[in-house]
Amino acid sequence: MPTRALLKRLQINAALDADDVETIKALPMAVRDFPAHAPLAREGARSTQCCVLIEGFACRSKTTFTGKRQILSIHIAGEIVDLHGLHLQVMDHDVTTLSKVKAGFIGHDSLLAITRERPMVAEALWRYSLRDAAMFREWIVNIGRRPAINRLAHLLVEIATRIEEMGFAGGARFELPMTQLDIADALGLTPVHVNRVIQELRRDGLLELHKHTVLLPDLPRLKQLATFDDLYLHRSEALSDV
Amino acid sequence: MPTRALLKRLQINAALDADDVETIKALPMAVRDFPAHAPLAREGARSTQCCVLIEGFACRSKTTFTGKRQILSIHIAGEIVDLHGLHLQVMDHDVTTLSKVKAGFIGHDSLLAITRERPMVAEALWRYSLRDAAMFREWIVNIGRRPAINRLAHLLVEIATRIEEMGFAGGARFELPMTQLDIADALGLTPVHVNRVIQELRRDGLLELHKHTVLLPDLPRLKQLATFDDLYLHRSEALSDV
DNA sequence: CGTCGGGTTGAGGGTGATCAAAGTTTGTGG
DNA sequence: CCACAAACTTTGATCACCCTCAACCCGACG
């Protein structure tokens, strides 16, 4: 069931009834496989469908005229990488796979139709896009006001938290198919400096990183270093919903 | 008519029919005045209403545990500073006035009701929040990948563009009630360095700044310096709407 | 006239950038 | 399965952008 992860993702933040769930499951979705480093959407393009990650990792990024890339967010299975395209005509950034990816594409027409018929689905999606924005805000704080080590710590803890939230693996060990260059572009640093900061975390016993497997041996201390507060992830708000 | 600016703002990005407009005009709204540097909303609070700027400037910000403030966005008349509160229970950041402000407060209950009855209003608001997110993304790129001068240039051009878009004054001259400390917090810099960068722009004939009046004598050159591309503002998308 | 917030200036220091090169791993084709 | 290339990681040396600290100036306002 390709919509399983998506449903899980939406239900973390919204109370959907059985009919809502059925309607989402029935959405026509084209599933495709992509290799790593493949574009899922490009800046300037007019999208006609939304892209849901079923398996694998992707990131959103912008490249300045001077050729520098800035990664805006990392995405895991269950997440919609371009939901904004539903109401914003043209893509203002790129979406690229980080690993091999299985992705589902849902036409804007069918998605718009269901949002107009089922207000709760519309609100779940709207809320999802608001959480997206909340993560961008924290990303701004991270890049603007935290030194490099703390910045990297925050990125790691955020990803660990989000992976755990979706019920994949434990929070302290996970796959992260990002190169040090990717991490640098995510943090607004250079790859050389990221390498040095990684070594510092290793020395402090806060990070083990072989291949693309991350292990966080002392999550509490890492969270402290990151001054991580998960408020901005707006977890489990469904219960208190109107 | 206190909803005039808001309507103008929404209609830039959405096609509202006469009934939609009337419904928005009829929204019960409590108007209040605030001095400069007053909180409009606080991190951790559960909001029950949305705050619309009728006159004046405000900003959104987060403060890290180490006491550093990062400004996330600047807001002008017509903008809703906490629309996300409609679907996200708790505020993940602060909203503060920058100048004297006249603000209108609309209860979540009436706002939710109208979004459920009028899909086009819901979509206009949803789209508004998506544009918000697009501005956060550009803010990330600005802080993460542009040197200080270019960063300041970008901030100035963005504000000039958004003020012009709303039909206030010309794009090259406008009021900006931010201190150099505020600008520093917006750009992820220190006030001392902001001061030096301002002087550099002055020397280059790109900026005049007396009191809180900004004059941009050579907007094209400033845009070039900022490598400013207004794509992310998603201007006038209403026409091509579904 | 004194205080206070904000702007300006100077000296010195450090975080992170740049440049360059050497390892190491990954992946691909023979 | 090996050979080779390409991509990624690591290390070193040097540099610069921006920070820190500190003082002084200026205008607004009581």
Coordinates of C-alpha atoms (C1' of nucleotides) in Angstrom, one line a residue:
Chain A
M1 CA 0.0 0.0 0.0
P2 CA 2.0 3.0 -1.3
T3 CA 0.0 5.5 0.7
R4 CA 0.7 3.9 4.1
A5 CA 3.6 6.2 5.0
L6 CA 1.7 9.3 3.8
L7 CA -1.3 8.3 5.9
K8 CA 0.9 7.7 8.9
R9 CA 2.5 11.1 8.4
L10 CA -0.9 13.0 8.1
Q11 CA -2.4 11.2 11.1
I12 CA 0.4 12.3 13.4
N13 CA -1.0 15.8 13.1
A14 CA -4.6 15.4 12.2
A15 CA -7.7 13.4 13.1
L16 CA -8.9 11.7 10.0
D17 CA -12.0 9.6 10.0
A18 CA -12.4 6.3 8.2
D19 CA -13.9 7.9 5.1
D20 CA -11.1 10.4 4.9
V21 CA -8.6 7.6 5.0
E22 CA -10.4 5.6 2.3
T23 CA -10.5 8.7 0.1
I24 CA -6.8 9.2 0.5
K25 CA -6.1 5.5 -0.2
A26 CA -8.2 5.8 -3.3
L27 CA -6.2 8.7 -4.7
P28 CA -4.8 7.8 -8.1
M29 CA -1.0 7.7 -7.7
A30 CA 1.7 7.0 -10.1
V31 CA 4.6 5.3 -8.4
R32 CA 8.1 5.6 -9.8
D33 CA 11.7 4.7 -8.8
F34 CA 14.6 7.1 -8.9
P35 CA 18.3 6.7 -8.3
A36 CA 20.2 8.9 -5.9
H37 CA 20.8 12.5 -6.9
A38 CA 17.9 12.6 -9.3
P39 CA 15.7 15.7 -9.6
L40 CA 12.1 15.2 -8.4
A41 CA 11.1 18.8 -9.2
R42 CA 12.9 21.8 -10.6
E43 CA 12.9 25.5 -9.8
G44 CA 10.9 27.4 -12.4
A45 CA 8.7 24.4 -13.3
R46 CA 4.9 24.5 -13.2
S47 CA 3.9 21.4 -11.3
T48 CA 0.7 19.5 -12.0
Q49 CA 1.2 16.8 -9.4
C50 CA 2.5 16.4 -5.9
C51 CA 5.3 14.1 -5.0
V52 CA 5.1 11.8 -2.0
L53 CA 8.2 9.9 -0.7
I54 CA 7.3 6.2 -0.2
E55 CA 10.9 5.1 0.4
G56 CA 14.2 6.9 0.7
F57 CA 15.4 10.5 1.3
A58 CA 15.2 13.7 -0.6
C59 CA 16.1 17.3 0.0
R60 CA 14.9 20.7 -1.2
S61 CA 17.5 23.3 -2.2
K62 CA 18.1 26.6 -3.9
T63 CA 21.2 27.6 -5.8
T64 CA 22.3 31.2 -5.9
F65 CA 23.5 33.0 -9.0
T66 CA 27.0 32.7 -7.6
G67 CA 26.6 28.9 -7.7
K68 CA 26.3 28.2 -4.0
R69 CA 23.7 25.7 -3.0
Q70 CA 21.6 25.9 0.2
I71 CA 19.6 22.9 1.3
L72 CA 16.3 24.0 2.8
S73 CA 15.0 20.7 4.3
I74 CA 15.5 17.0 4.4
H75 CA 12.6 14.7 3.7
I76 CA 11.9 11.1 4.7
A77 CA 9.4 8.5 3.7
G78 CA 5.8 9.6 4.1
E79 CA 6.5 13.3 3.5
I80 CA 5.2 15.3 0.6
V81 CA 8.0 17.3 -0.9
D82 CA 6.1 19.8 -3.0
L83 CA 2.7 20.2 -1.4
H84 CA 3.0 24.0 -1.9
G85 CA 2.8 23.3 -5.6
L86 CA -0.9 22.6 -5.1
H87 CA -1.6 26.4 -4.6
L88 CA 1.6 28.1 -5.8
Q89 CA 1.9 27.9 -9.5
V90 CA 5.7 27.7 -10.0
M91 CA 8.4 26.0 -8.1
D92 CA 10.7 28.4 -6.3
H93 CA 13.3 25.7 -5.5
D94 CA 14.6 22.3 -6.5
V95 CA 13.8 18.9 -5.0
T96 CA 16.4 16.2 -5.4
T97 CA 16.7 12.6 -4.2
L98 CA 19.5 11.9 -1.7
S99 CA 19.2 8.1 -2.0
K100 CA 17.4 5.7 -4.1
V101 CA 13.8 6.8 -3.9
K102 CA 10.4 5.3 -4.5
A103 CA 8.0 8.2 -5.0
G104 CA 4.3 8.5 -5.7
F105 CA 2.8 11.3 -7.8
I106 CA -0.7 12.5 -7.2
G107 CA -2.3 14.9 -9.7
H108 CA -3.3 18.3 -8.5
D109 CA -6.7 17.9 -9.9
S110 CA -7.6 14.9 -7.8
L111 CA -5.9 16.4 -4.7
L112 CA -7.8 19.7 -5.1
A113 CA -11.0 17.8 -5.6
I114 CA -10.6 15.9 -2.3
T115 CA -9.7 19.0 -0.4
R116 CA -12.9 20.7 -1.6
E117 CA -15.0 17.7 -0.7
R118 CA -13.4 16.8 2.6
P119 CA -12.6 19.8 4.8
M120 CA -10.7 17.6 7.3
V121 CA -8.4 16.4 4.6
A122 CA -7.8 19.9 3.4
E123 CA -7.0 21.0 7.0
A124 CA -4.7 18.0 7.5
L125 CA -2.8 19.0 4.4
W126 CA -2.9 22.7 5.3
R127 CA -1.6 21.8 8.7
Y128 CA 1.1 19.7 7.1
S129 CA 2.3 22.7 5.1
L130 CA 2.3 24.8 8.2
R131 CA 4.5 22.4 10.0
D132 CA 6.8 22.6 7.0
A133 CA 7.0 26.3 7.5
A134 CA 7.7 25.8 11.2
M135 CA 10.7 23.7 10.3
F136 CA 11.9 26.3 7.9
R137 CA 11.8 28.8 10.8
E138 CA 13.9 26.6 13.1
W139 CA 16.3 26.1 10.2
I140 CA 16.7 29.9 9.9
V141 CA 17.5 30.1 13.6
N142 CA 19.9 27.2 13.3
I143 CA 21.9 28.8 10.5
G144 CA 21.6 32.3 11.7
R145 CA 22.4 32.0 15.4
R146 CA 24.2 28.8 16.2
P147 CA 27.9 28.0 15.9
A148 CA 28.9 25.1 13.6
I149 CA 29.0 22.3 16.2
N150 CA 25.7 23.2 17.7
R151 CA 24.3 23.6 14.2
L152 CA 25.3 20.1 13.2
A153 CA 24.1 18.7 16.5
H154 CA 20.7 20.3 15.8
L155 CA 20.4 18.9 12.3
L156 CA 21.2 15.4 13.6
V157 CA 18.7 15.6 16.4
E158 CA 16.0 16.9 14.2
I159 CA 16.4 14.1 11.7
A160 CA 16.6 11.5 14.5
T161 CA 13.4 12.9 16.0
R162 CA 11.5 12.9 12.8
I163 CA 12.5 9.4 11.9
E164 CA 11.5 8.2 15.3
E165 CA 8.2 10.0 15.1
M166 CA 7.3 8.1 11.9
G167 CA 8.0 4.8 13.8
F168 CA 11.1 3.9 11.7
A169 CA 14.0 2.4 13.8
G170 CA 15.2 3.9 17.0
G171 CA 16.1 7.5 17.5
A172 CA 19.7 6.9 18.2
R173 CA 20.6 4.9 15.1
F174 CA 19.5 5.6 11.5
E175 CA 20.5 5.8 7.9
L176 CA 21.3 9.2 6.6
P177 CA 22.4 9.2 2.9
M178 CA 24.0 12.6 3.0
T179 CA 27.6 13.3 2.1
Q180 CA 29.6 15.9 4.1
L181 CA 29.1 18.2 1.1
D182 CA 25.3 17.8 1.5
I183 CA 25.5 18.5 5.2
A184 CA 27.6 21.6 4.5
D185 CA 25.0 22.9 2.1
A186 CA 22.3 22.2 4.7
L187 CA 24.1 24.1 7.4
G188 CA 25.5 27.0 5.4
L189 CA 29.1 25.8 6.0
T190 CA 31.9 24.4 3.8
P191 CA 32.5 20.7 3.6
V192 CA 36.0 21.0 5.1
H193 CA 34.7 22.6 8.1
V194 CA 31.8 20.1 8.4
N195 CA 34.5 17.4 8.4
R196 CA 36.3 19.0 11.3
V197 CA 33.1 19.5 13.3
I198 CA 32.1 15.9 12.7
Q199 CA 35.5 14.8 14.2
E200 CA 34.9 17.0 17.1
L201 CA 31.5 15.4 17.8
R202 CA 33.2 12.0 17.4
R203 CA 35.9 12.9 19.9
D204 CA 33.3 14.0 22.3
G205 CA 31.5 10.6 22.0
L206 CA 28.4 12.2 20.6
L207 CA 28.5 10.8 17.1
E208 CA 29.5 7.7 15.2
L209 CA 29.2 7.8 11.5
H210 CA 30.3 5.0 9.2
K211 CA 29.2 5.0 5.6
H212 CA 25.8 6.5 5.9
T213 CA 24.8 5.1 9.2
V214 CA 24.5 7.6 12.0
L215 CA 24.7 6.5 15.6
L216 CA 24.1 9.0 18.4
P217 CA 25.5 7.4 21.5
D218 CA 24.4 10.1 23.9
L219 CA 21.2 11.7 22.6
P220 CA 20.4 13.7 25.7
R221 CA 23.8 15.4 25.7
L222 CA 23.6 16.0 21.9
K223 CA 20.1 17.6 22.4
Q224 CA 21.6 19.8 25.0
L225 CA 24.4 20.8 22.8
A226 CA 21.9 21.6 20.0
T227 CA 19.6 23.4 22.5
F228 CA 17.0 21.3 20.8
D229 CA 13.4 22.0 21.7
D230 CA 10.9 19.9 19.7
L231 CA 8.1 22.5 20.1
Y232 CA 8.5 23.6 16.5
L233 CA 7.7 20.1 15.2
H234 CA 4.2 20.4 16.6
R235 CA 3.9 16.8 17.4
S236 CA 0.6 15.0 18.1
E237 CA -1.7 18.0 17.9
A238 CA -4.5 16.0 16.6
L239 CA -6.1 15.3 19.9
S240 CA -6.6 18.9 20.8
D241 CA -7.9 19.7 17.4
V242 CA -11.2 21.6 17.0
Chain B
M1 CA -12.6 49.8 6.8
P2 CA -10.0 47.9 8.8
T3 CA -10.0 44.8 6.5
R4 CA -9.0 46.9 3.4
A5 CA -5.3 46.1 3.6
L6 CA -6.0 42.5 4.3
L7 CA -8.3 42.1 1.3
K8 CA -5.7 43.8 -0.9
R9 CA -3.1 41.4 0.4
L10 CA -5.3 38.3 -0.3
Q11 CA -6.4 39.5 -3.7
I12 CA -2.9 39.8 -4.9
N13 CA -2.6 36.0 -4.8
A14 CA -6.2 34.8 -5.1
A15 CA -9.3 35.4 -7.1
L16 CA -12.1 36.2 -4.6
D17 CA -15.6 36.8 -5.8
A18 CA -17.9 39.5 -4.4
D19 CA -19.4 37.1 -1.8
D20 CA -16.0 36.1 -0.6
V21 CA -15.1 39.7 -0.1
E22 CA -18.3 40.5 1.7
T23 CA -17.8 37.5 4.0
I24 CA -14.3 38.7 4.9
K25 CA -15.5 42.2 5.4
A26 CA -18.1 40.9 7.8
L27 CA -15.7 39.0 9.9
P28 CA -15.9 40.2 13.5
M29 CA -12.6 41.8 14.2
A30 CA -11.3 43.5 17.4
V31 CA -9.0 46.4 16.6
R32 CA -6.3 47.5 19.0
D33 CA -3.4 49.9 19.1
F34 CA 0.1 48.9 20.2
P35 CA 3.2 50.9 20.9
A36 CA 6.5 49.9 19.3
H37 CA 8.3 46.8 20.7
A38 CA 5.1 45.3 22.1
P39 CA 4.4 41.6 21.9
L40 CA 1.6 40.6 19.7
A41 CA 2.0 36.9 20.4
R42 CA 4.4 34.8 22.4
E43 CA 6.2 31.5 21.9
G44 CA 4.4 28.8 23.8
A45 CA 1.1 30.5 23.9
R46 CA -2.1 28.8 22.5
S47 CA -3.7 31.3 20.2
T48 CA -7.5 31.6 19.8
Q49 CA -7.4 34.4 17.2
C50 CA -5.4 35.6 14.2
C51 CA -3.7 39.0 14.2
V52 CA -3.8 41.2 11.1
L53 CA -1.6 44.3 10.7
I54 CA -3.7 47.3 9.7
E55 CA -1.0 49.9 10.2
G56 CA 2.6 49.6 11.1
F57 CA 5.4 47.0 11.1
A58 CA 6.0 43.8 13.1
C59 CA 8.4 41.0 13.1
R60 CA 8.5 37.3 14.0
S61 CA 11.5 36.0 16.0
K62 CA 12.9 33.2 18.1
T63 CA 15.3 33.5 20.9
T64 CA 17.8 30.6 21.5
F65 CA 18.6 29.3 25.0
T66 CA 21.9 31.2 24.7
G67 CA 19.9 34.5 24.4
K68 CA 20.5 35.2 20.8
R69 CA 17.5 36.5 18.8
Q70 CA 16.8 35.6 15.2
I71 CA 14.2 37.5 13.3
L72 CA 12.4 35.3 10.9
S73 CA 10.3 37.8 8.9
I74 CA 9.2 41.4 8.7
H75 CA 5.6 42.2 8.3
I76 CA 3.8 45.2 6.8
A77 CA 0.2 46.3 6.8
G78 CA -2.3 43.8 5.4
E79 CA -0.3 40.8 6.5
I80 CA -1.5 38.2 8.9
V81 CA 1.3 37.5 11.4
D82 CA 0.1 34.3 12.9
L83 CA -2.2 32.6 10.4
H84 CA -0.4 29.3 11.2
G85 CA -2.1 29.5 14.7
L86 CA -5.3 28.6 13.0
H87 CA -4.2 25.0 12.6
L88 CA -1.1 24.7 14.8
Q89 CA -2.1 24.8 18.4
V90 CA 0.9 26.4 20.0
M91 CA 3.1 29.3 18.9
D92 CA 6.6 28.3 18.2
H93 CA 8.0 31.8 18.0
D94 CA 7.3 35.4 19.1
V95 CA 5.6 38.2 17.2
T96 CA 6.6 41.7 18.2
T97 CA 5.7 45.2 16.9
L98 CA 8.5 47.2 15.3
S99 CA 6.6 50.4 15.2
K100 CA 3.3 51.7 16.5
V101 CA 0.8 49.2 15.2
K102 CA -2.9 49.1 14.7
A103 CA -3.9 45.4 14.6
G104 CA -7.1 43.5 14.1
F105 CA -7.9 40.2 15.8
I106 CA -10.1 37.7 14.3
G107 CA -11.3 34.7 16.3
H108 CA -10.2 31.3 15.1
D109 CA -13.8 30.1 15.3
S110 CA -15.1 32.6 12.8
L111 CA -12.1 32.2 10.6
L112 CA -12.4 28.4 10.6
A113 CA -16.1 28.7 9.9
I114 CA -15.6 30.8 6.8
T115 CA -12.8 28.5 5.5
R116 CA -15.2 25.6 5.8
E117 CA -18.0 27.4 4.0
R118 CA -16.0 29.1 1.3
P119 CA -13.4 26.9 -0.3
M120 CA -11.9 29.9 -2.2
V121 CA -11.3 31.8 1.0
A122 CA -9.7 28.7 2.5
E123 CA -7.5 28.4 -0.5
A124 CA -6.6 32.1 -0.5
L125 CA -5.5 31.8 3.1
W126 CA -3.7 28.5 2.5
R127 CA -1.9 30.0 -0.4
Y128 CA -1.0 33.0 1.8
S129 CA 0.6 30.7 4.3
L130 CA 2.5 28.9 1.5
R131 CA 3.9 32.2 0.3
D132 CA 5.0 32.8 3.9
A133 CA 6.9 29.6 3.8
A134 CA 8.4 30.5 0.4
M135 CA 9.7 33.7 2.1
F136 CA 11.2 31.7 4.9
R137 CA 13.0 29.6 2.3
E138 CA 14.6 32.6 0.7
W139 CA 15.5 33.9 4.1
I140 CA 17.4 30.6 4.7
V141 CA 19.3 31.1 1.5
N142 CA 20.1 34.7 2.4
I143 CA 21.5 33.9 5.8
G144 CA 23.2 30.6 4.8
R145 CA 24.9 31.5 1.5
R146 CA 25.2 35.3 1.1
P147 CA 28.0 37.5 2.5
A148 CA 26.9 40.3 4.7
I149 CA 26.6 43.1 2.1
N150 CA 24.6 41.0 -0.3
R151 CA 22.5 39.8 2.6
L152 CA 21.6 43.3 3.7
A153 CA 21.0 44.3 0.1
H154 CA 18.6 41.4 -0.3
L155 CA 16.7 42.3 2.8
L156 CA 16.2 45.9 1.6
V157 CA 15.1 44.9 -1.8
E158 CA 12.6 42.3 -0.5
I159 CA 11.0 44.8 1.8
A160 CA 10.9 47.5 -0.9
T161 CA 9.3 45.0 -3.3
R162 CA 6.7 43.9 -0.8
I163 CA 5.8 47.5 0.1
E164 CA 5.5 48.4 -3.5
E165 CA 3.4 45.3 -4.2
M166 CA 0.8 46.5 -1.7
G167 CA 0.6 49.8 -3.4
F168 CA 2.2 51.8 -0.6
A169 CA 4.6 54.5 -1.7
G170 CA 7.3 54.0 -4.3
G171 CA 9.7 51.1 -4.2
A172 CA 12.8 53.3 -3.8
R173 CA 11.8 55.2 -0.7
F174 CA 10.0 53.8 2.4
E175 CA 9.8 53.8 6.1
L176 CA 11.5 51.0 7.9
P177 CA 11.3 51.2 11.7
M178 CA 14.1 48.8 12.4
T179 CA 17.2 49.6 14.4
Q180 CA 20.5 48.3 13.3
L181 CA 20.2 45.8 16.1
D182 CA 16.9 44.6 14.5
I183 CA 18.6 44.4 11.2
A184 CA 21.5 42.4 12.7
D185 CA 19.0 39.9 14.2
A186 CA 17.3 39.6 10.9
L187 CA 20.5 38.8 9.0
G188 CA 22.3 36.7 11.6
L189 CA 25.0 39.3 12.1
T190 CA 26.1 41.6 14.9
P191 CA 25.0 45.2 15.1
V192 CA 28.5 46.4 14.8
H193 CA 29.0 44.6 11.5
V194 CA 25.7 45.7 10.2
N195 CA 26.7 49.3 10.8
R196 CA 29.9 48.8 8.8
V197 CA 28.0 47.2 5.9
I198 CA 25.4 50.0 5.9
Q199 CA 28.3 52.4 5.5
E200 CA 29.7 50.4 2.7
L201 CA 26.3 50.6 0.9
R202 CA 26.2 54.3 1.5
R203 CA 29.7 54.8 0.1
D204 CA 28.6 52.9 -3.0
G205 CA 25.6 55.1 -3.5
L206 CA 23.2 52.3 -2.9
L207 CA 21.6 53.3 0.3
E208 CA 20.5 56.4 2.2
L209 CA 19.2 56.0 5.6
H210 CA 18.2 58.8 7.9
K211 CA 16.2 58.0 11.0
H212 CA 14.0 55.3 9.8
T213 CA 13.6 56.4 6.2
V214 CA 15.2 54.2 3.6
L215 CA 16.1 55.5 0.2
L216 CA 17.5 53.2 -2.5
P217 CA 19.0 55.5 -5.1
D218 CA 20.0 52.7 -7.5
L219 CA 17.5 49.9 -7.1
P220 CA 18.7 48.0 -10.2
R221 CA 22.2 47.9 -9.0
L222 CA 21.1 46.9 -5.5
K223 CA 19.0 44.1 -6.9
Q224 CA 22.0 42.9 -8.8
L225 CA 24.2 43.0 -5.6
A226 CA 21.5 41.1 -3.8
T227 CA 21.1 38.6 -6.7
F228 CA 17.4 39.3 -6.1
D229 CA 14.9 37.2 -8.0
D230 CA 11.3 37.8 -7.0
L231 CA 10.1 34.4 -8.1
Y232 CA 9.8 33.3 -4.5
L233 CA 7.3 36.1 -3.8
H234 CA 4.8 34.3 -6.1
R235 CA 3.3 37.6 -7.3
S236 CA 0.0 37.8 -9.1
E237 CA -0.7 34.1 -9.4
A238 CA -4.5 34.7 -9.1
L239 CA -5.0 34.8 -12.9
S240 CA -3.6 31.4 -13.6
D241 CA -5.6 29.9 -10.8
V242 CA -7.7 26.8 -11.3
Chain C
dC1 C1' 20.9 69.4 31.4
dG2 C1' 21.4 64.7 32.2
dT3 C1' 20.1 60.2 30.7
dC4 C1' 19.2 56.7 27.5
dG5 C1' 18.8 54.3 23.2
dG6 C1' 20.9 53.9 19.2
dG7 C1' 24.8 54.9 16.0
dT8 C1' 29.8 55.0 15.0
dT9 C1' 34.6 53.9 15.4
dG10 C1' 38.9 51.3 16.7
dA11 C1' 41.8 47.3 18.0
dG12 C1' 42.3 42.7 18.3
dG13 C1' 40.8 37.8 18.0
dG14 C1' 38.5 33.6 16.4
dT15 C1' 35.4 30.9 13.7
dG16 C1' 35.0 29.2 9.6
dA17 C1' 36.7 29.9 4.5
dT18 C1' 40.0 29.0 1.0
dC19 C1' 43.4 26.5 -1.3
dA20 C1' 45.8 22.4 -2.0
dA21 C1' 47.0 17.7 -1.7
dA22 C1' 46.9 13.2 0.1
dG23 C1' 44.0 9.2 1.6
dT24 C1' 40.0 6.3 1.3
dT25 C1' 35.8 4.5 -0.3
dT26 C1' 32.6 3.6 -4.0
dG27 C1' 31.3 2.2 -8.3
dT28 C1' 31.9 0.7 -12.9
dG29 C1' 33.7 -1.8 -16.8
dG30 C1' 36.7 -5.1 -18.4
Chain D
dC1 C1' 37.0 -10.2 -9.4
dC2 C1' 40.3 -7.0 -10.4
dA3 C1' 41.6 -2.3 -12.2
dC4 C1' 40.7 2.1 -12.5
dA5 C1' 38.2 6.3 -12.1
dA6 C1' 35.4 9.1 -9.7
dA7 C1' 33.5 10.7 -5.6
dC8 C1' 34.1 11.5 -0.9
dT9 C1' 36.9 12.2 3.4
dT10 C1' 40.7 13.8 5.7
dT11 C1' 44.6 16.8 6.8
dG12 C1' 47.5 21.0 6.7
dA13 C1' 48.5 25.9 6.1
dT14 C1' 47.0 30.3 5.5
dC15 C1' 43.5 33.9 5.2
dA16 C1' 39.5 36.9 5.9
dC17 C1' 35.1 37.9 7.3
dC18 C1' 32.8 38.8 10.9
dC19 C1' 32.8 38.9 16.2
dT20 C1' 34.0 40.7 20.6
dC21 C1' 35.0 44.2 23.6
dA22 C1' 35.3 48.9 24.5
dA23 C1' 34.8 53.5 24.1
dC24 C1' 32.7 57.6 22.3
dC25 C1' 29.3 60.3 19.9
dC26 C1' 24.7 62.0 18.8
dG27 C1' 19.9 63.1 19.1
dA28 C1' 15.6 62.6 21.5
dC29 C1' 13.3 63.3 25.5
dG30 C1' 12.4 63.8 30.3

